[in-house]
Short mmCIF file of C-alpha atoms in Angstrom, two decimals:
data_model
loop_
_atom_site.label_atom_id
_atom_site.label_comp_id
_atom_site.label_asym_id
_atom_site.label_seq_id
_atom_site.Cartn_x
_atom_site.Cartn_y
_atom_site.Cartn_z
CA MET A 788 52.51 0.12 54.62
CA PRO A 789 51.30 3.51 53.79
CA ALA A 790 50.11 2.59 50.61
CA MET A 791 47.90 -0.14 52.34
CA ASN A 792 46.76 2.48 55.09
CA GLU A 793 45.93 5.03 51.63
CA ALA A 794 44.11 2.37 50.52
CA ALA A 795 42.08 1.49 53.43
CA ASP A 796 41.57 5.39 53.86
CA ASN A 797 39.89 5.47 50.14
CA ARG A 798 37.48 2.67 51.20
CA GLU A 799 36.41 4.16 54.33
CA LYS A 800 35.50 7.25 52.82
CA PRO A 801 31.80 7.29 51.96
CA PRO A 802 30.87 7.92 48.11
CA ALA A 803 30.42 11.35 47.07
CA HIS A 804 26.28 11.88 46.50
CA ASP A 805 24.49 14.78 45.43
CA PRO A 806 22.85 16.78 47.73
CA ALA A 807 19.17 15.69 48.66
CA PRO A 808 16.58 17.23 46.53
CA ALA A 809 15.51 19.11 49.54
CA ALA A 810 19.15 20.72 49.97
CA ARG A 811 19.25 21.63 46.28
CA GLU A 812 18.96 25.27 45.80
CA PRO A 813 15.98 26.47 43.83
CA ALA A 814 16.71 27.54 40.16
CA SER A 815 16.42 31.29 39.70
CA PRO A 816 13.53 33.12 38.19
CA SER A 817 15.53 33.80 35.03
CA THR A 818 16.65 30.08 34.84
CA THR A 819 13.25 28.71 35.14
CA GLY A 820 11.53 31.49 32.41
CA ALA A 821 14.77 30.12 30.15
CA ILE A 822 13.41 26.62 30.40
CA ARG A 823 9.93 27.35 30.03
CA GLN A 824 10.91 29.63 26.87
CA ALA A 825 12.73 26.55 25.22
CA ALA A 826 9.82 24.36 25.92
CA ALA A 827 7.41 26.77 24.26
CA ARG A 828 9.59 27.00 21.53
CA ARG A 829 10.11 23.50 21.27
CA SER A 830 5.81 22.93 21.23
CA ASN A 831 5.73 25.72 18.86
CA THR A 832 8.03 24.33 16.30
CA LEU A 833 5.16 22.52 14.39
CA HIS A 834 2.53 25.77 14.69
CA GLU A 835 5.68 27.91 13.33
CA LEU A 836 6.35 25.74 10.29
CA LEU A 837 2.95 25.29 9.30
CA ALA A 838 2.03 29.08 9.77
CA GLU A 839 5.24 29.04 6.73
CA PHE A 840 3.47 26.65 4.92
CA ALA A 841 0.20 28.96 5.15
CA GLY A 842 2.26 32.06 4.32
CA GLU A 843 3.18 29.82 0.93
CA GLY A 844 -0.27 29.37 0.14
CA MET A 845 -0.71 25.80 2.00
CA MET A 846 -3.34 25.20 4.40
CA ASP A 847 -3.00 23.93 8.01
CA VAL A 848 -2.87 20.32 7.66
CA THR A 849 -3.82 19.73 11.28
CA SER A 850 -7.26 21.55 10.94
CA ALA A 851 -7.97 19.35 8.12
CA LEU A 852 -7.44 15.85 9.32
CA GLY A 853 -10.98 15.92 10.73
CA PRO A 854 -12.85 17.22 7.14
CA PHE A 855 -10.82 14.96 5.62
CA LEU A 856 -12.18 12.18 7.24
CA ASP A 857 -15.79 13.94 6.77
CA LEU A 858 -15.13 13.83 3.38
CA GLY A 859 -14.25 10.21 2.84
CA GLU A 860 -16.99 9.24 5.10
CA ALA A 861 -19.48 10.89 3.10
CA LEU A 862 -18.27 9.56 -0.37
CA LEU A 863 -18.70 5.96 1.35
CA GLY A 864 -21.93 6.51 2.73
CA VAL A 865 -23.26 7.34 -0.65
CA GLY A 866 -21.54 4.42 -2.42
CA ASP A 867 -18.49 5.60 -4.16
CA GLU A 868 -15.48 2.81 -4.41
CA VAL A 869 -12.81 2.90 -1.90
CA ASN A 870 -10.00 3.15 -4.50
CA HIS A 871 -11.07 6.71 -5.52
CA VAL A 872 -11.80 7.76 -1.89
CA GLU A 873 -7.81 6.68 -1.15
CA ASP A 874 -6.45 8.32 -4.10
CA LEU A 875 -8.69 11.47 -3.58
CA LEU A 876 -7.49 11.54 0.33
CA VAL A 877 -4.51 11.44 -0.57
CA ARG A 878 -3.73 14.09 -3.29
CA MET A 879 -5.85 16.17 -0.86
CA GLY A 880 -3.41 15.69 2.08
CA HIS A 881 -0.50 16.71 -0.46
CA ALA A 882 -2.27 19.77 -1.57
CA TYR A 883 -2.16 21.01 2.22
CA GLY A 884 1.06 20.53 2.55
CA ALA A 885 1.57 16.83 3.95
CA ALA A 886 4.99 15.29 3.37
CA SER A 887 3.03 11.90 3.00
CA MET A 888 -0.36 10.48 3.14
CA ASN A 889 -1.19 6.86 3.83
CA VAL A 890 -4.88 6.13 3.67
CA PHE A 891 -6.84 2.61 4.08
CA ALA A 892 -10.43 2.23 3.39
CA LEU A 893 -13.07 -0.24 3.77
CA GLU A 894 -17.03 -0.32 3.25
CA SER A 895 -17.00 0.41 7.14
CA THR A 896 -13.81 2.11 7.87
CA ILE A 897 -11.07 4.54 7.21
CA VAL A 898 -7.85 4.64 8.57
CA MET A 899 -5.78 7.90 7.47
CA THR A 900 -2.25 8.77 8.54
CA MET A 901 -0.76 12.14 7.72
CA ILE A 902 3.23 12.68 7.91
CA LEU A 903 4.04 16.16 8.65
CA PRO A 904 6.78 18.42 7.06
CA THR A 905 8.50 18.20 10.85
CA GLY A 906 8.47 14.44 10.87
CA GLU A 907 5.60 13.89 13.22
CA SER A 908 2.73 11.85 11.94
CA LEU A 909 -0.93 12.33 12.98
CA THR A 910 -3.36 9.28 12.78
CA GLN A 911 -6.92 8.93 12.89
CA SER A 912 -9.79 6.51 12.26
CA ARG A 913 -13.46 6.59 11.26
CA ARG A 914 -16.32 4.53 11.66
CA VAL A 915 -18.47 4.87 8.40
CA ILE A 916 -22.02 4.86 8.39
CA ARG A 917 -24.18 4.14 5.41
CA TYR A 918 -26.90 6.50 4.84
CA GLY A 919 -28.76 4.78 2.66
CA ASP A 920 -28.85 3.40 -1.27
CA MET A 921 -26.45 5.08 -3.85
CA ASP A 922 -26.97 8.81 -4.30
CA TYR A 923 -25.28 9.61 -7.76
CA THR A 924 -26.01 13.53 -7.29
CA LYS A 925 -24.31 13.75 -3.83
CA LEU A 926 -21.40 11.60 -5.03
CA GLU A 927 -20.79 13.85 -8.01
CA LEU A 928 -21.07 17.19 -5.52
CA LEU A 929 -18.59 15.15 -3.10
CA SER A 930 -16.23 14.38 -5.96
CA ASN A 931 -16.00 17.78 -7.06
CA LEU A 932 -15.63 19.36 -3.57
CA GLY A 933 -12.66 17.20 -3.13
CA GLU A 934 -11.31 18.05 -6.49
CA ARG A 935 -11.64 21.82 -5.77
CA CYS A 936 -9.58 21.32 -2.54
CA CYS A 937 -6.72 19.43 -4.36
CA SER A 938 -6.27 22.48 -6.85
CA LYS A 939 -7.13 25.28 -4.53
CA PRO A 940 -7.28 23.89 -1.10
CA MET A 941 -10.07 25.76 1.79
CA ASP A 942 -10.09 26.00 5.26
CA GLY A 943 -10.95 22.59 7.12
CA ARG A 944 -14.12 24.41 8.64
CA MET A 945 -15.32 25.38 5.49
CA LEU A 946 -14.66 22.17 4.18
CA ALA A 947 -16.58 20.36 7.10
CA ARG A 948 -19.43 23.26 6.18
CA GLU A 949 -19.75 22.25 2.71
CA VAL A 950 -19.79 18.45 3.16
CA ALA A 951 -22.37 18.31 5.68
CA ALA A 952 -24.56 20.98 3.56
CA ILE A 953 -24.12 18.65 0.62
CA LEU A 954 -25.38 15.51 2.66
CA ARG A 955 -28.69 18.07 3.62
CA ILE A 956 -29.61 17.87 0.03
CA GLU A 957 -32.91 15.84 -0.42
CA SER A 958 -34.73 15.25 -3.78
CA PRO A 959 -38.14 16.40 -3.72
CA SER A 960 -40.38 13.63 -2.66
CA TRP A 961 -42.50 14.00 -6.00
CA ARG A 962 -39.71 13.35 -7.93
CA VAL A 963 -38.56 10.06 -6.22
CA TYR A 964 -42.41 8.69 -6.21
CA LEU A 965 -42.47 9.44 -9.68
CA GLY A 966 -39.22 7.68 -10.65
CA SER A 967 -40.59 4.80 -8.79
CA MET A 968 -43.91 4.31 -10.23
CA LEU A 969 -42.05 4.50 -13.44
CA GLY A 970 -39.75 2.34 -12.90
CA THR A 971 -41.87 -0.55 -11.44
CA GLY A 972 -44.68 -0.20 -14.32
CA PHE A 973 -41.97 -0.14 -17.28
CA PHE A 974 -40.23 -3.53 -15.62
CA CYS A 975 -43.69 -4.95 -15.37
CA VAL A 976 -44.68 -3.94 -18.99
CA PHE A 977 -41.01 -5.53 -19.98
CA PHE A 978 -41.61 -8.97 -18.29
CA GLY A 979 -44.75 -9.46 -20.33
CA GLY A 980 -47.34 -7.42 -18.06
CA SER A 981 -50.54 -5.80 -19.32
CA PRO A 982 -51.13 -1.88 -18.99
CA ALA A 983 -53.63 -2.84 -15.94
CA ASP A 984 -50.47 -4.88 -14.20
CA ALA A 985 -47.97 -1.73 -14.80
CA VAL A 986 -50.82 0.32 -12.91
CA VAL A 987 -50.98 -1.63 -10.07
CA ALA A 988 -47.01 -2.41 -9.96
CA ALA A 989 -46.68 1.07 -9.79
CA LEU A 990 -49.33 1.90 -6.92
CA ILE A 991 -47.49 -0.83 -5.13
CA GLY A 992 -44.08 0.69 -6.05
CA ALA A 993 -45.53 3.98 -4.83
CA LEU A 994 -46.32 2.32 -1.36
CA MET A 995 -42.81 0.59 -1.29
CA CYS A 996 -41.15 4.15 -2.03
CA TRP A 997 -42.73 5.52 1.01
CA ALA A 998 -41.52 2.88 3.57
CA MET A 999 -38.36 3.04 2.15
CA LEU A 1000 -38.41 7.20 3.16
CA HIS A 1001 -40.28 7.21 5.84
CA ALA A 1002 -40.22 3.84 7.78
CA ARG A 1003 -36.45 2.83 7.52
CA GLU A 1004 -35.66 4.55 10.43
CA TYR A 1005 -37.91 2.41 12.85
CA CYS A 1006 -35.96 -0.58 11.71
CA ALA A 1007 -32.51 -0.65 12.19
CA ASN A 1008 -31.38 -3.90 10.33
CA THR A 1009 -31.70 -3.65 6.93
CA TYR A 1010 -31.80 -7.24 5.45
CA VAL A 1011 -35.40 -7.16 8.02
CA PHE A 1012 -36.67 -3.90 6.47
CA ASN A 1013 -36.12 -5.50 3.40
CA LEU A 1014 -37.72 -8.64 4.00
CA LEU A 1015 -40.98 -6.91 5.52
CA VAL A 1016 -41.16 -4.58 2.38
CA SER A 1017 -41.24 -7.47 -0.17
CA LEU A 1018 -43.63 -9.44 2.20
CA VAL A 1019 -45.85 -6.71 1.86
CA ALA A 1020 -45.58 -5.77 -1.62
CA GLY A 1021 -45.93 -9.42 -2.44
CA VAL A 1022 -49.15 -9.79 -0.19
CA LEU A 1023 -50.64 -6.77 -1.69
CA ALA A 1024 -49.89 -7.94 -5.48
CA CYS A 1025 -51.32 -11.54 -4.51
CA LEU A 1026 -54.43 -9.97 -3.19
CA LEU A 1027 -55.24 -7.80 -6.01
CA SER A 1028 -54.49 -9.96 -8.46
CA ALA A 1029 -57.06 -12.41 -6.42
CA PHE A 1030 -60.05 -9.82 -6.41
CA ILE A 1031 -59.25 -8.23 -9.92
CA PRO A 1032 -59.61 -10.66 -12.60
CA GLY A 1033 -56.94 -10.13 -15.50
CA LEU A 1034 -54.33 -9.45 -13.25
CA ASP A 1035 -50.86 -11.34 -13.40
CA ARG A 1036 -49.43 -11.24 -9.98
CA ASP A 1037 -46.20 -12.53 -11.42
CA THR A 1038 -45.35 -9.93 -13.68
CA ILE A 1039 -46.46 -7.37 -10.89
CA ILE A 1040 -44.21 -8.76 -8.27
CA ILE A 1041 -41.30 -8.70 -10.75
CA GLY A 1042 -42.14 -5.14 -11.69
CA ASP A 1043 -42.07 -4.11 -7.67
CA ILE A 1044 -39.07 -6.33 -7.06
CA MET A 1045 -37.13 -4.66 -9.73
CA LEU A 1046 -37.22 -1.58 -7.72
CA ILE A 1047 -35.26 -2.68 -4.30
CA VAL A 1048 -33.06 -5.33 -5.93
CA PRO A 1049 -29.21 -4.53 -5.18
CA GLY A 1050 -28.13 -4.86 -8.62
CA VAL A 1051 -26.13 -1.37 -9.11
CA ALA A 1052 -24.68 -2.39 -5.36
CA MET A 1053 -23.64 -6.06 -6.74
CA THR A 1054 -22.25 -4.24 -9.67
CA ASN A 1055 -20.12 -2.08 -7.98
CA ALA A 1056 -18.77 -4.78 -5.33
CA VAL A 1057 -17.60 -6.71 -8.45
CA ARG A 1058 -16.26 -3.65 -9.77
CA ASP A 1059 -14.27 -3.33 -6.48
CA ILE A 1060 -12.76 -6.87 -6.30
CA LEU A 1061 -11.55 -6.39 -10.37
CA ASP A 1062 -9.80 -2.80 -9.12
CA GLY A 1063 -7.59 -5.11 -6.32
CA ALA A 1064 -9.83 -3.81 -3.44
CA THR A 1065 -10.94 -7.38 -2.54
CA ALA A 1066 -11.86 -6.98 1.10
CA THR A 1067 -14.38 -4.37 0.40
CA GLY A 1068 -15.45 -6.07 -2.73
CA ALA A 1069 -16.13 -9.39 -0.84
CA LEU A 1070 -18.06 -7.28 2.02
CA ARG A 1071 -20.04 -5.41 -0.40
CA PHE A 1072 -20.77 -8.58 -2.62
CA LEU A 1073 -21.74 -10.45 0.77
CA GLU A 1074 -24.02 -7.37 1.90
CA THR A 1075 -25.74 -7.58 -1.86
CA LEU A 1076 -26.55 -11.59 -1.59
CA LEU A 1077 -28.10 -11.30 2.00
CA TRP A 1078 -30.11 -7.98 0.63
CA ALA A 1079 -31.57 -10.40 -2.24
CA ALA A 1080 -31.53 -13.13 -0.07
CA ALA A 1081 -34.21 -11.29 2.21
CA LEU A 1082 -36.11 -9.84 -1.14
CA ALA A 1083 -36.53 -13.61 -1.74
CA PHE A 1084 -37.62 -14.50 1.24
CA GLY A 1085 -40.27 -11.95 1.77
CA PHE A 1086 -41.74 -12.66 -1.76
CA MET A 1087 -41.72 -16.32 -0.90
CA ILE A 1088 -43.27 -15.94 2.12
CA SER A 1089 -46.28 -13.79 0.54
CA LEU A 1090 -46.65 -16.52 -2.02
CA MET A 1091 -47.42 -18.79 0.53
CA LEU A 1092 -49.68 -16.74 2.55
CA VAL A 1093 -51.86 -15.93 -0.60
CA PRO A 1094 -52.17 -18.93 -2.46
CA HIS A 1095 -53.06 -18.44 -6.37
#
């Protein structure tokens, strides 16, 4: 019986609870300060480690993440292949002190993940906007900039400024016009045209060059723009050959179409597929097919509007 009474007494006792939050004693100022210092030390661990790496000649990878994407976007924008962009960004990340780098690039997207020496990871993605046709001058300058960063890392802000400065480089207008006129005239003669045909093709090529330099911004759709340019060029070639005896409109049109035919882009698309970048290569190949179809439709409509 005494044991049963003792058990009943134990059951009747309410369980022990912590005091209510309002009844708890506030932490002393010294305890609060210690907690804040511990939190600050924990949040500054990454920065202290990166500062240690910077003292050993490595750069702060956190400040270089954005400029890395700027460089990758610029390279893809001027027509670089995705394998080269991925390899370059990986080597740059290791040169800046990243423990591991994962880069996945498509023609229109870059996804990059940095594994920092602390074990933390940073991931960013970038929508790639094409700046126009392939520009080998900018491509070479941007590639050289990336190689310099691999051998001697520079500050992230300086890297971003250099990328922006390279993208602002423009070839003299007279050189672009001269190249367009020489190209159209040469191909016109190459495919059997006379010197007079070459002169007309060169003049129309200069007009097409003006449209590509100054009128592209007014037409957001590239395929519609190419269709309109080819349509106007074809109509001019047909009209001039109809009113000037001795001109061959076919050779004139062939010479002019070579100015905007996506031959290099299609070659790069096939190269990407052969290099293993199947997704990017397929996208670029489809883009070139649509581009070529727009050119064909434009010249075909011009031949229908101005019969021989």
